[in-house]
Coordinates of C-alpha atoms in Angstrom, one line a residue:
Chain A
X1 CA 0.0 0.0 0.0
X2 CA 1.4 3.4 -1.0
X3 CA 1.2 6.3 1.4
X4 CA -0.1 9.7 0.4
X5 CA 2.8 12.1 0.6
X6 CA 3.0 15.4 -1.3
X7 CA 6.6 15.9 -0.4
X8 CA 7.4 13.1 -2.8
X9 CA 7.4 15.9 -5.4
X10 CA 10.8 16.9 -4.2
X11 CA 12.2 13.5 -5.2
X12 CA 10.7 13.9 -8.7
X13 CA 11.8 17.5 -9.1
X14 CA 15.3 16.9 -10.6
X15 CA 13.8 14.6 -13.3
X16 CA 11.0 17.1 -13.9
X17 CA 13.4 20.1 -14.4
X18 CA 15.6 18.1 -16.7
X19 CA 12.9 16.7 -18.8
X20 CA 11.0 20.1 -18.9
X21 CA 14.2 21.7 -20.2
X22 CA 14.7 19.0 -22.8
X23 CA 11.1 18.4 -23.8
X24 CA 9.0 21.5 -23.2
X25 CA 11.2 24.2 -24.6
X26 CA 11.9 22.3 -27.9
X27 CA 8.2 21.3 -28.3
X28 CA 7.2 25.0 -27.8
X29 CA 9.8 25.9 -30.5
X30 CA 8.2 23.3 -32.8
X31 CA 4.7 24.6 -32.1
X32 CA 5.9 28.1 -32.7
X33 CA 7.2 27.2 -36.2
X34 CA 4.2 25.1 -37.0
X35 CA 1.9 28.1 -37.1
X36 CA 4.1 30.5 -39.0
X37 CA 5.6 31.1 -42.4
X38 CA 9.2 32.2 -42.8
X39 CA 11.1 33.7 -45.7
X40 CA 14.4 33.7 -44.0
X41 CA 16.0 36.8 -42.3
X42 CA 14.1 35.9 -39.2
X43 CA 10.8 37.3 -40.6
X44 CA 7.8 35.3 -39.5
X45 CA 4.2 35.5 -40.5
X46 CA 1.2 34.1 -38.8
X47 CA -0.1 31.1 -40.7
X48 CA -2.6 29.5 -38.4
X49 CA -3.3 25.8 -39.0
X50 CA -2.7 25.9 -42.7
X51 CA 0.5 23.8 -42.5
X52 CA -1.4 21.1 -40.6
X53 CA -4.1 21.0 -43.2
X54 CA -1.6 21.0 -46.0
X55 CA 0.4 18.1 -44.5
X56 CA -2.6 16.0 -43.7
X57 CA -3.8 16.4 -47.2
X58 CA -0.5 15.8 -49.0
X59 CA 0.0 12.6 -50.8
X60 CA 3.7 12.7 -49.9
X61 CA 2.9 12.6 -46.1
X62 CA 0.3 9.9 -46.5
X63 CA 2.7 7.8 -48.5
X64 CA 5.5 8.0 -45.9
X65 CA 3.0 7.4 -43.1
X66 CA 1.8 4.3 -45.0
X67 CA 5.3 3.0 -45.5
X68 CA 6.0 3.7 -41.8
X69 CA 3.0 1.7 -40.6
X70 CA 3.9 -1.1 -43.0
X71 CA 7.5 -1.2 -41.7
X72 CA 6.5 -1.2 -38.0
X73 CA 3.8 -3.8 -38.6
X74 CA 6.3 -6.1 -40.3
X75 CA 8.9 -5.5 -37.5
X76 CA 6.4 -6.4 -34.7
X77 CA 4.9 -9.4 -36.6
X78 CA 8.3 -10.9 -37.2
X79 CA 10.4 -9.9 -34.2
X80 CA 8.0 -10.6 -31.3
X81 CA 7.1 -14.3 -32.2
X82 CA 10.7 -15.0 -33.3
X83 CA 12.1 -13.5 -30.1
X84 CA 9.7 -15.6 -28.0
X85 CA 10.6 -18.8 -29.9
X86 CA 14.3 -18.2 -29.5
X87 CA 13.9 -17.4 -25.8
X88 CA 11.9 -20.6 -25.3
X89 CA 14.6 -22.8 -26.9
X90 CA 17.5 -21.2 -25.0
X91 CA 19.1 -23.3 -22.2
X92 CA 18.0 -22.3 -18.7
X93 CA 21.4 -22.8 -17.0
X94 CA 24.9 -23.7 -17.7
X95 CA 27.9 -22.4 -19.6
X96 CA 26.0 -21.6 -22.7
X97 CA 23.7 -19.0 -21.0
X98 CA 26.3 -16.2 -20.7
X99 CA 27.6 -17.0 -24.2
X100 CA 24.1 -16.7 -25.7
X101 CA 23.3 -13.5 -23.8
X102 CA 26.5 -11.7 -24.7
X103 CA 26.5 -12.6 -28.4
X104 CA 22.8 -11.9 -28.8
X105 CA 23.0 -8.5 -27.1
X106 CA 25.9 -7.5 -29.3
X107 CA 23.9 -6.0 -32.3
X108 CA 22.0 -3.7 -30.0
X109 CA 25.1 -2.0 -28.8
X110 CA 26.5 -1.1 -32.2
X111 CA 26.0 2.6 -33.1
X112 CA 23.1 2.9 -35.5
X113 CA 25.0 4.4 -38.4
X114 CA 27.6 1.6 -38.1
X115 CA 24.7 -0.9 -38.3
X116 CA 23.6 0.8 -41.6
X117 CA 27.2 0.9 -42.9
X118 CA 27.7 -2.7 -41.9
X119 CA 24.7 -3.9 -43.8
X120 CA 25.6 -1.8 -46.7
X121 CA 29.0 -3.5 -46.9
X122 CA 27.3 -6.9 -46.3
X123 CA 24.9 -6.6 -49.1
X124 CA 27.0 -4.9 -51.9
X125 CA 26.1 -7.0 -54.9
X126 CA 29.7 -7.6 -56.1
X127 CA 31.8 -7.6 -52.9
X128 CA 29.4 -8.1 -50.0
X129 CA 29.1 -11.5 -48.4
X130 CA 25.3 -11.6 -48.7
X131 CA 25.1 -9.8 -52.0
X132 CA 27.8 -12.0 -53.6
X133 CA 26.2 -15.1 -52.3
X134 CA 22.8 -14.3 -53.6
X135 CA 23.9 -13.0 -57.0
X136 CA 26.8 -15.2 -57.9
X137 CA 26.2 -18.4 -56.0
X138 CA 22.4 -18.6 -56.0
X139 CA 22.0 -16.6 -59.2
X140 CA 19.2 -14.4 -57.8
X141 CA 19.3 -10.9 -59.2
X142 CA 19.7 -8.9 -56.0
X143 CA 20.5 -5.2 -56.0
X144 CA 18.8 -3.1 -53.4
X145 CA 19.8 0.2 -55.0
X146 CA 17.6 -0.7 -58.0
X147 CA 14.9 -2.9 -56.7
X148 CA 12.4 -1.6 -54.1
X149 CA 11.4 -5.1 -53.0
X150 CA 15.0 -6.0 -52.3
X151 CA 15.5 -2.7 -50.5
X152 CA 12.5 -3.5 -48.3
X153 CA 13.6 -7.0 -47.5
X154 CA 17.0 -5.7 -46.7
X155 CA 15.9 -3.0 -44.2
X156 CA 13.4 -5.4 -42.5
X157 CA 16.1 -8.1 -42.3
X158 CA 18.5 -5.5 -40.9
X159 CA 16.0 -4.5 -38.2
X160 CA 15.3 -8.1 -37.3
X161 CA 19.0 -8.7 -37.0
X162 CA 19.4 -5.5 -34.9
X163 CA 16.5 -5.8 -32.5
X164 CA 15.1 -9.3 -32.2
X165 CA 17.5 -9.8 -29.3
X166 CA 15.7 -7.2 -27.2
X167 CA 12.6 -9.4 -27.3
X168 CA 14.7 -12.5 -26.7
X169 CA 16.4 -11.0 -23.6
X170 CA 13.3 -9.6 -22.1
X171 CA 11.3 -12.8 -22.7
X172 CA 14.1 -14.9 -21.4
X173 CA 14.2 -12.8 -18.2
X174 CA 10.5 -13.5 -17.7
X175 CA 11.0 -17.3 -18.4
X176 CA 13.8 -17.8 -15.9
X177 CA 11.7 -16.3 -13.2
X178 CA 9.2 -19.2 -13.4
X179 CA 9.8 -21.6 -10.4
X180 CA 10.5 -25.3 -11.4
X181 CA 7.5 -26.3 -9.3
X182 CA 5.2 -24.9 -11.9
X183 CA 6.6 -27.1 -14.6
X184 CA 6.5 -30.2 -12.3
X185 CA 2.8 -29.5 -11.6
X186 CA 2.1 -29.2 -15.3
X187 CA 3.9 -32.5 -15.9
X188 CA 1.9 -34.3 -13.2
X189 CA -1.3 -32.9 -14.8
X190 CA 0.0 -34.1 -18.2
X191 CA -0.2 -30.7 -19.8
X192 CA 0.8 -30.4 -23.5
X193 CA 3.8 -28.1 -24.4
X194 CA 1.2 -25.7 -25.9
X195 CA -0.8 -25.6 -22.7
X196 CA 2.4 -25.0 -20.7
X197 CA 3.2 -22.1 -22.9
X198 CA -0.3 -20.7 -22.9
X199 CA -1.0 -20.9 -19.2
X200 CA 2.4 -20.8 -17.5
X201 CA 5.0 -19.2 -19.7
X202 CA 3.1 -16.6 -21.5
X203 CA 1.4 -15.1 -18.4
X204 CA 4.8 -14.9 -16.7
X205 CA 6.3 -13.2 -19.7
X206 CA 3.4 -10.7 -20.1
X207 CA 4.9 -7.8 -18.2
X208 CA 8.3 -8.0 -19.9
X209 CA 6.6 -8.5 -23.2
X210 CA 4.6 -5.4 -22.7
X211 CA 7.9 -3.5 -22.3
X212 CA 9.4 -5.2 -25.3
X213 CA 6.5 -4.6 -27.6
X214 CA 6.2 -0.9 -26.5
X215 CA 9.9 -0.3 -27.0
X216 CA 9.9 -2.0 -30.4
X217 CA 6.9 0.0 -31.5
X218 CA 8.4 3.3 -30.4
X219 CA 11.8 2.7 -31.8
X220 CA 10.7 1.1 -35.1
X221 CA 8.2 3.9 -35.6
X222 CA 10.9 6.6 -35.0
X223 CA 13.7 4.8 -36.9
X224 CA 15.9 7.1 -38.9
X225 CA 19.7 6.4 -39.0
X226 CA 19.9 2.8 -40.1
X227 CA 17.7 2.8 -43.2
X228 CA 19.0 6.3 -44.0
X229 CA 22.6 5.1 -44.1
X230 CA 21.6 1.8 -45.9
X231 CA 19.3 3.0 -48.6
X232 CA 19.0 6.8 -48.2
X233 CA 15.3 6.3 -48.6
X234 CA 15.6 4.9 -52.1
X235 CA 15.4 3.6 -54.7
X236 CA 13.1 6.5 -55.5
X237 CA 11.1 7.1 -52.4
X238 CA 10.4 3.4 -51.7
X239 CA 12.0 3.2 -48.3
X240 CA 11.5 6.9 -47.3
X241 CA 10.0 6.3 -43.8
X242 CA 8.5 9.2 -41.8
X243 CA 11.7 10.3 -40.0
X244 CA 13.7 10.3 -43.2
X245 CA 11.0 12.4 -44.9
X246 CA 10.8 14.7 -42.0
X247 CA 14.6 15.4 -42.0
X248 CA 14.5 15.9 -45.7
X249 CA 11.9 18.6 -45.3
X250 CA 13.3 20.2 -42.2
X251 CA 17.1 20.2 -42.9
X252 CA 17.2 19.5 -46.6
X253 CA 14.6 22.0 -47.9
X254 CA 14.6 24.0 -44.7
X255 CA 10.8 24.3 -44.8
X256 CA 10.5 24.9 -41.1
X257 CA 6.7 25.5 -41.0
X258 CA 5.6 22.3 -42.7
X259 CA 8.3 20.3 -41.0
X260 CA 7.2 21.5 -37.6
X261 CA 3.5 20.7 -38.4
X262 CA 4.6 17.3 -39.6
X263 CA 6.6 16.7 -36.4
X264 CA 3.6 17.4 -34.2
X265 CA 1.4 15.1 -36.2
X266 CA 4.0 12.4 -36.2
X267 CA 4.5 12.7 -32.4
X268 CA 0.8 12.7 -31.9
X269 CA 0.4 9.4 -33.8
X270 CA 3.3 7.8 -31.9
X271 CA 1.7 8.9 -28.6
X272 CA -1.8 7.7 -29.6
X273 CA -0.6 4.2 -30.7
X274 CA 1.7 3.8 -27.7
X275 CA -1.2 4.8 -25.4
X276 CA -3.4 2.2 -27.1
X277 CA -0.9 -0.5 -26.8
X278 CA -0.2 0.4 -23.2
X279 CA -3.9 0.5 -22.2
X280 CA -4.7 -2.7 -24.0
X281 CA -1.8 -4.7 -22.5
X282 CA -2.2 -3.4 -18.9
X283 CA -6.0 -3.5 -18.7
X284 CA -6.1 -6.8 -16.8
X285 CA -3.6 -5.6 -14.3
X286 CA -5.3 -5.3 -10.9
X287 CA -2.9 -2.7 -9.5
Chain R
X1 CA 22.5 -31.1 -26.8
X2 CA 18.8 -31.2 -27.3
X3 CA 17.3 -30.8 -30.8
X4 CA 15.8 -27.4 -30.2
X5 CA 19.2 -25.9 -29.4
X6 CA 19.5 -25.6 -33.1
X7 CA 17.3 -22.5 -33.0
X8 CA 19.6 -20.3 -30.9
X9 CA 22.7 -21.6 -32.7
X10 CA 21.2 -20.6 -36.1
X11 CA 20.1 -17.2 -34.7
X12 CA 23.6 -16.5 -33.3
X13 CA 25.1 -17.5 -36.7
X14 CA 22.8 -15.1 -38.4
X15 CA 23.8 -12.3 -35.9
X16 CA 27.5 -13.0 -36.4
X17 CA 27.6 -13.0 -40.2
X18 CA 27.4 -9.3 -40.9
X19 CA 29.8 -8.6 -37.9
X20 CA 32.3 -11.1 -39.4
X21 CA 32.1 -9.4 -42.7
X22 CA 32.8 -6.0 -41.1
X23 CA 35.8 -7.3 -39.2
X24 CA 37.1 -9.2 -42.3
X25 CA 36.8 -6.0 -44.3
X26 CA 38.8 -4.1 -41.7
X27 CA 41.8 -6.3 -42.3
X28 CA 41.8 -6.0 -46.1
X29 CA 43.6 -3.4 -48.2
X30 CA 41.5 -1.0 -50.2
X31 CA 42.8 -2.7 -53.4
X32 CA 41.7 -6.1 -52.3
X33 CA 38.2 -4.9 -51.3
X34 CA 37.7 -3.2 -54.7
X35 CA 39.3 -5.9 -56.8
X36 CA 36.6 -8.5 -56.0
X37 CA 35.1 -10.9 -53.6
X38 CA 37.2 -12.8 -51.0
X39 CA 35.9 -14.7 -48.0
X40 CA 39.1 -14.1 -45.9
X41 CA 41.6 -11.3 -46.1
X42 CA 44.2 -12.4 -48.7
X43 CA 46.8 -9.8 -47.7
X44 CA 46.2 -9.3 -44.0
X45 CA 46.8 -5.7 -43.1
X46 CA 46.6 -3.6 -39.9
X47 CA 47.0 -0.3 -41.9
X48 CA 43.3 0.7 -41.3
X49 CA 43.7 0.4 -37.6
X50 CA 47.1 2.2 -37.7
X51 CA 45.4 5.2 -39.4
X52 CA 42.7 5.4 -36.6
X53 CA 45.1 5.1 -33.7
X54 CA 47.5 7.7 -35.1
X55 CA 45.1 10.3 -36.3
X56 CA 43.7 12.5 -33.5
X57 CA 40.4 13.3 -35.4
X58 CA 39.8 9.5 -35.3
X59 CA 40.8 8.5 -31.8
X60 CA 39.3 11.7 -30.2
X61 CA 36.0 10.6 -31.7
X62 CA 36.1 7.5 -29.5
X63 CA 37.2 9.5 -26.4
X64 CA 34.4 12.0 -27.0
X65 CA 31.7 9.3 -27.4
X66 CA 32.8 7.4 -24.3
X67 CA 33.0 10.6 -22.3
X68 CA 29.5 11.9 -23.1
X69 CA 27.9 8.4 -22.8
X70 CA 29.4 7.9 -19.3
X71 CA 28.3 11.4 -18.3
X72 CA 24.8 10.7 -19.6
X73 CA 24.6 7.3 -17.7
X74 CA 25.7 9.0 -14.4
X75 CA 23.2 11.9 -14.8
X76 CA 20.3 9.6 -15.8
X77 CA 20.7 7.2 -12.9
X78 CA 21.3 9.9 -10.3
X79 CA 18.2 11.9 -11.1
X80 CA 16.1 8.7 -11.8
X81 CA 16.8 7.0 -8.5
X82 CA 14.9 9.4 -6.1
X83 CA 12.1 9.9 -8.7
X84 CA 11.6 6.1 -9.1
X85 CA 11.6 5.8 -5.3
X86 CA 8.8 8.5 -5.1
X87 CA 6.8 6.7 -7.7
X88 CA 7.2 3.3 -6.1
X89 CA 6.5 4.3 -2.5
X90 CA 4.1 7.3 -2.5
X91 CA 0.9 8.6 -3.9
X92 CA 1.0 12.2 -4.7
X93 CA -0.9 14.8 -6.7
X94 CA -0.6 14.0 -10.4
X95 CA 1.7 11.0 -10.0
X96 CA 0.1 8.9 -12.7
X97 CA -0.1 11.7 -15.2
X98 CA 3.5 12.6 -14.5
X99 CA 4.7 9.0 -15.0
X100 CA 3.0 8.7 -18.4
X101 CA 4.2 12.2 -19.4
X102 CA 7.8 11.0 -18.6
X103 CA 7.2 8.0 -20.8
X104 CA 5.9 10.1 -23.7
X105 CA 9.4 11.6 -24.0
X106 CA 10.7 8.1 -24.8
X107 CA 8.3 8.1 -27.7
X108 CA 9.4 11.4 -29.3
X109 CA 11.1 10.9 -32.6
X110 CA 14.7 12.2 -32.4
X111 CA 14.2 13.8 -35.8
X112 CA 11.6 16.1 -34.4
X113 CA 14.0 17.4 -31.8
X114 CA 17.1 17.8 -33.9
X115 CA 16.6 21.4 -34.9
X116 CA 15.0 22.8 -31.7
X117 CA 17.8 21.1 -29.7
X118 CA 20.4 22.8 -31.8
X119 CA 18.8 26.2 -31.1
X120 CA 18.2 25.5 -27.4
X121 CA 21.7 24.3 -26.7
X122 CA 23.3 27.1 -28.8
X123 CA 21.4 29.7 -26.9
X124 CA 22.5 28.5 -23.5
X125 CA 26.1 28.3 -24.7
X126 CA 26.5 24.5 -24.5
X127 CA 26.8 23.8 -28.2
X128 CA 29.7 21.5 -29.0
X129 CA 30.2 20.3 -25.4
X130 CA 30.0 16.8 -24.0
X131 CA 27.5 18.0 -21.5
X132 CA 25.1 19.1 -24.3
X133 CA 25.0 15.6 -25.7
X134 CA 24.8 14.0 -22.3
X135 CA 21.9 16.2 -21.3
X136 CA 20.1 15.8 -24.6
X137 CA 20.2 12.0 -24.3
X138 CA 18.6 12.2 -20.9
X139 CA 15.4 13.0 -22.9
X140 CA 14.9 9.3 -23.6
X141 CA 17.2 7.7 -21.0
X142 CA 15.7 9.3 -17.8
X143 CA 12.2 8.1 -18.5
X144 CA 13.4 4.6 -19.3
X145 CA 15.6 4.6 -16.1
X146 CA 12.7 5.7 -14.0
X147 CA 10.5 3.0 -15.5
X148 CA 13.0 0.2 -14.9
X149 CA 14.1 1.3 -11.4
X150 CA 10.5 1.8 -10.3
X151 CA 9.8 -1.8 -11.3
X152 CA 12.7 -3.0 -9.2
X153 CA 11.9 -0.9 -6.2
X154 CA 8.3 -2.1 -6.3
X155 CA 9.7 -5.6 -5.7
X156 CA 11.4 -4.5 -2.4
X157 CA 9.0 -4.9 0.5
X158 CA 8.2 -1.7 2.4
X159 CA 9.1 -3.3 5.7
X160 CA 12.7 -2.7 4.7
X161 CA 12.2 1.1 4.8
X162 CA 10.3 0.9 8.1
X163 CA 12.8 -1.3 9.8
X164 CA 15.6 1.1 8.9
X165 CA 13.7 4.1 10.4
X166 CA 13.1 2.1 13.6
X167 CA 16.8 1.4 13.7
X168 CA 17.4 5.1 13.6
X169 CA 18.7 5.5 10.0
X170 CA 18.2 8.9 8.4
X171 CA 16.6 8.9 5.0
X172 CA 19.7 9.7 2.9
X173 CA 21.8 7.2 4.9
X174 CA 19.1 4.5 4.4
X175 CA 18.8 5.3 0.7
X176 CA 22.5 5.1 0.0
X177 CA 23.7 2.4 2.3
X178 CA 20.7 0.0 2.3
X179 CA 18.2 0.7 -0.4
X180 CA 20.5 1.2 -3.4
X181 CA 22.6 -1.9 -2.7
X182 CA 19.3 -3.9 -2.4
X183 CA 18.3 -2.9 -5.9
X184 CA 21.8 -3.0 -7.4
X185 CA 20.7 -5.4 -10.2
X186 CA 18.1 -2.8 -11.2
X187 CA 20.7 0.0 -11.2
X188 CA 22.9 -2.3 -13.4
X189 CA 20.0 -2.9 -15.9
X190 CA 19.1 0.8 -16.0
X191 CA 22.7 1.8 -16.4
X192 CA 23.1 -0.7 -19.2
X193 CA 20.1 0.7 -21.1
X194 CA 21.3 4.3 -20.6
X195 CA 24.7 3.4 -21.8
X196 CA 23.3 1.5 -24.8
X197 CA 20.9 4.1 -26.1
X198 CA 23.4 6.9 -25.6
X199 CA 26.2 5.0 -27.3
X200 CA 24.2 4.1 -30.4
X201 CA 22.3 7.4 -31.0
X202 CA 23.8 9.6 -33.7
X203 CA 21.3 12.1 -35.0
X204 CA 21.2 14.3 -31.8
X205 CA 24.9 13.7 -31.0
X206 CA 25.8 14.9 -34.5
X207 CA 23.5 17.9 -34.4
X208 CA 24.8 19.2 -31.1
X209 CA 28.5 18.9 -31.8
X210 CA 31.0 20.4 -34.3
X211 CA 34.6 19.8 -33.4
X212 CA 35.4 19.6 -29.7
X213 CA 32.9 16.9 -28.7
X214 CA 32.3 15.2 -32.1
X215 CA 31.3 11.6 -31.7
X216 CA 33.1 8.8 -33.5
X217 CA 30.0 8.0 -35.5
X218 CA 30.0 11.5 -37.0
X219 CA 33.7 11.2 -37.9
X220 CA 32.8 8.0 -39.7
X221 CA 30.0 9.6 -41.8
X222 CA 32.3 12.4 -42.7
X223 CA 35.0 10.1 -43.8
X224 CA 32.6 8.0 -45.8
X225 CA 31.5 11.0 -47.8
X226 CA 34.7 13.0 -48.1
X227 CA 37.5 10.6 -48.7
X228 CA 35.9 8.8 -51.6
X229 CA 34.8 5.5 -50.2
X230 CA 37.4 4.0 -47.9
X231 CA 35.6 0.9 -47.0
X232 CA 38.5 -0.7 -45.1
X233 CA 39.0 2.3 -42.9
X234 CA 35.3 2.6 -42.3
X235 CA 35.1 -1.1 -41.4
X236 CA 38.0 -0.8 -39.0
X237 CA 36.3 2.2 -37.3
X238 CA 33.0 0.3 -37.2
X239 CA 34.7 -2.7 -35.6
X240 CA 36.2 -0.6 -32.9
X241 CA 32.8 0.9 -32.0
X242 CA 31.6 -2.7 -31.2
X243 CA 34.2 -3.2 -28.4
X244 CA 32.9 -0.8 -25.7
X245 CA 29.4 -2.3 -26.0
X246 CA 30.8 -5.8 -25.8
X247 CA 32.7 -5.0 -22.6
X248 CA 29.6 -3.4 -21.0
X249 CA 27.4 -6.5 -21.9
X250 CA 30.0 -8.8 -20.5
X251 CA 29.9 -7.0 -17.1
X252 CA 26.1 -6.9 -16.9
X253 CA 25.3 -10.3 -18.4
X254 CA 24.0 -11.8 -15.2
X255 CA 22.0 -8.7 -14.3
X256 CA 20.3 -8.7 -17.7
X257 CA 19.2 -12.4 -17.4
X258 CA 18.0 -12.2 -13.8
X259 CA 17.5 -8.5 -13.6
X260 CA 14.2 -8.0 -15.3
X261 CA 12.6 -10.9 -13.5
X262 CA 13.4 -9.6 -10.0
X263 CA 11.1 -6.6 -10.0
X264 CA 7.6 -6.6 -11.3
X265 CA 8.8 -4.7 -14.4

């Protein structure tokens, strides 16, 4: 039972000040830009909500948003089940556990632009290990700078390579917390492996899976560096995800107004979907 | 070995292939890379690494990155500890709203913040300092640290706090000498995540620095675009960025496995 204590605010104060400085001021800057038009020279004109309307109606925004949702959907549908399967088949104790954990966590600690560069080197058609193997050994015509489908397969594979381990590590942490007695009881009752998974393992993994799914949603929805380094958003616009498009507008074309309006819409969508996930997955919690 | 061990083995193999290729590239000469495909380095060279360790613009990139990442980890954990304690032990006005608002900052796309951050940190005179990057990264690391630590603290029974007061401990002394050691696995996990997300982030780190605090990743992108396309050098620099992460994982490996399960995270 938690006690009511308003002085607890003093404990939260440092975090509050830090996050307010980092989040509120920049967000206000963005809001400020989003309702104005600028022609340079620090001249600004009131624009109202025109930018928002323009962005929401533009085909370009809708197309990037669609690609973004497709990407995130593919990531979740592949990484979450795959991560659970790998976690279930890992040894529970012994020498192999630290080996597995260390090697699996490795991709997550590589700087994102290095991940992009690494996959670029890996998939070069003539001198990359994967590119050479597909083109020369298997005879598949694979060149992601030309073929949008190949580019998509490559960025999704790269993300699976990069982040499935997060789901594995979190699920595994949930699995090792299950006492042996549970499994023995299931054995006595003659429960099938599926039933053991459904009624013992999955409920125990639920809380950690919530974190894993939320983090994977947020990070795959906000992804920028890796696909940008790997494909630059191409060929054409086929892999231009939301963040890539946003940076193009903001820093490439320096259209601050539309970029700011787009930022706010983008942030709002991320918030809304995260909130939906969060509410859906914690609705049975009795706390 | 049981039959299903094949799944983790295949997965690890899949993870290692691109890394192997990066490392193999880093030991090849530019000539060999461009002349065609070779599975192993034919003329093994350390030249790429020699360039990095003798050129200050290269090795300072590593020093800068490690410096601001460590600074960020220390700041994030220090401010998150008392806040997580407040959330796990007390009810107070607006606690739930505040907690969710903190989490929303973890959801903000870094691309949205790039330009405003540049303006903000320039105006307070912190542009191109390690502190600027460390502070900017707290935007997503502090909420995560609070979230993780709160979970761990929730798993510690309240009787611990009460017993300490009865024994005459002051709050700061109890917090530092009893409470923090109790949840040290949680601190380890939170520190690991803070280190990880700060080490791998590039967009904000690059936006907030020019020369003095430039991260290694920015040095790499600059080399990739300016010096033609020195794949070998790029591969060597990339290989070296894997090492700090590998060391950190090795130290926290036991915490990651058990860590998350301890609290009610």
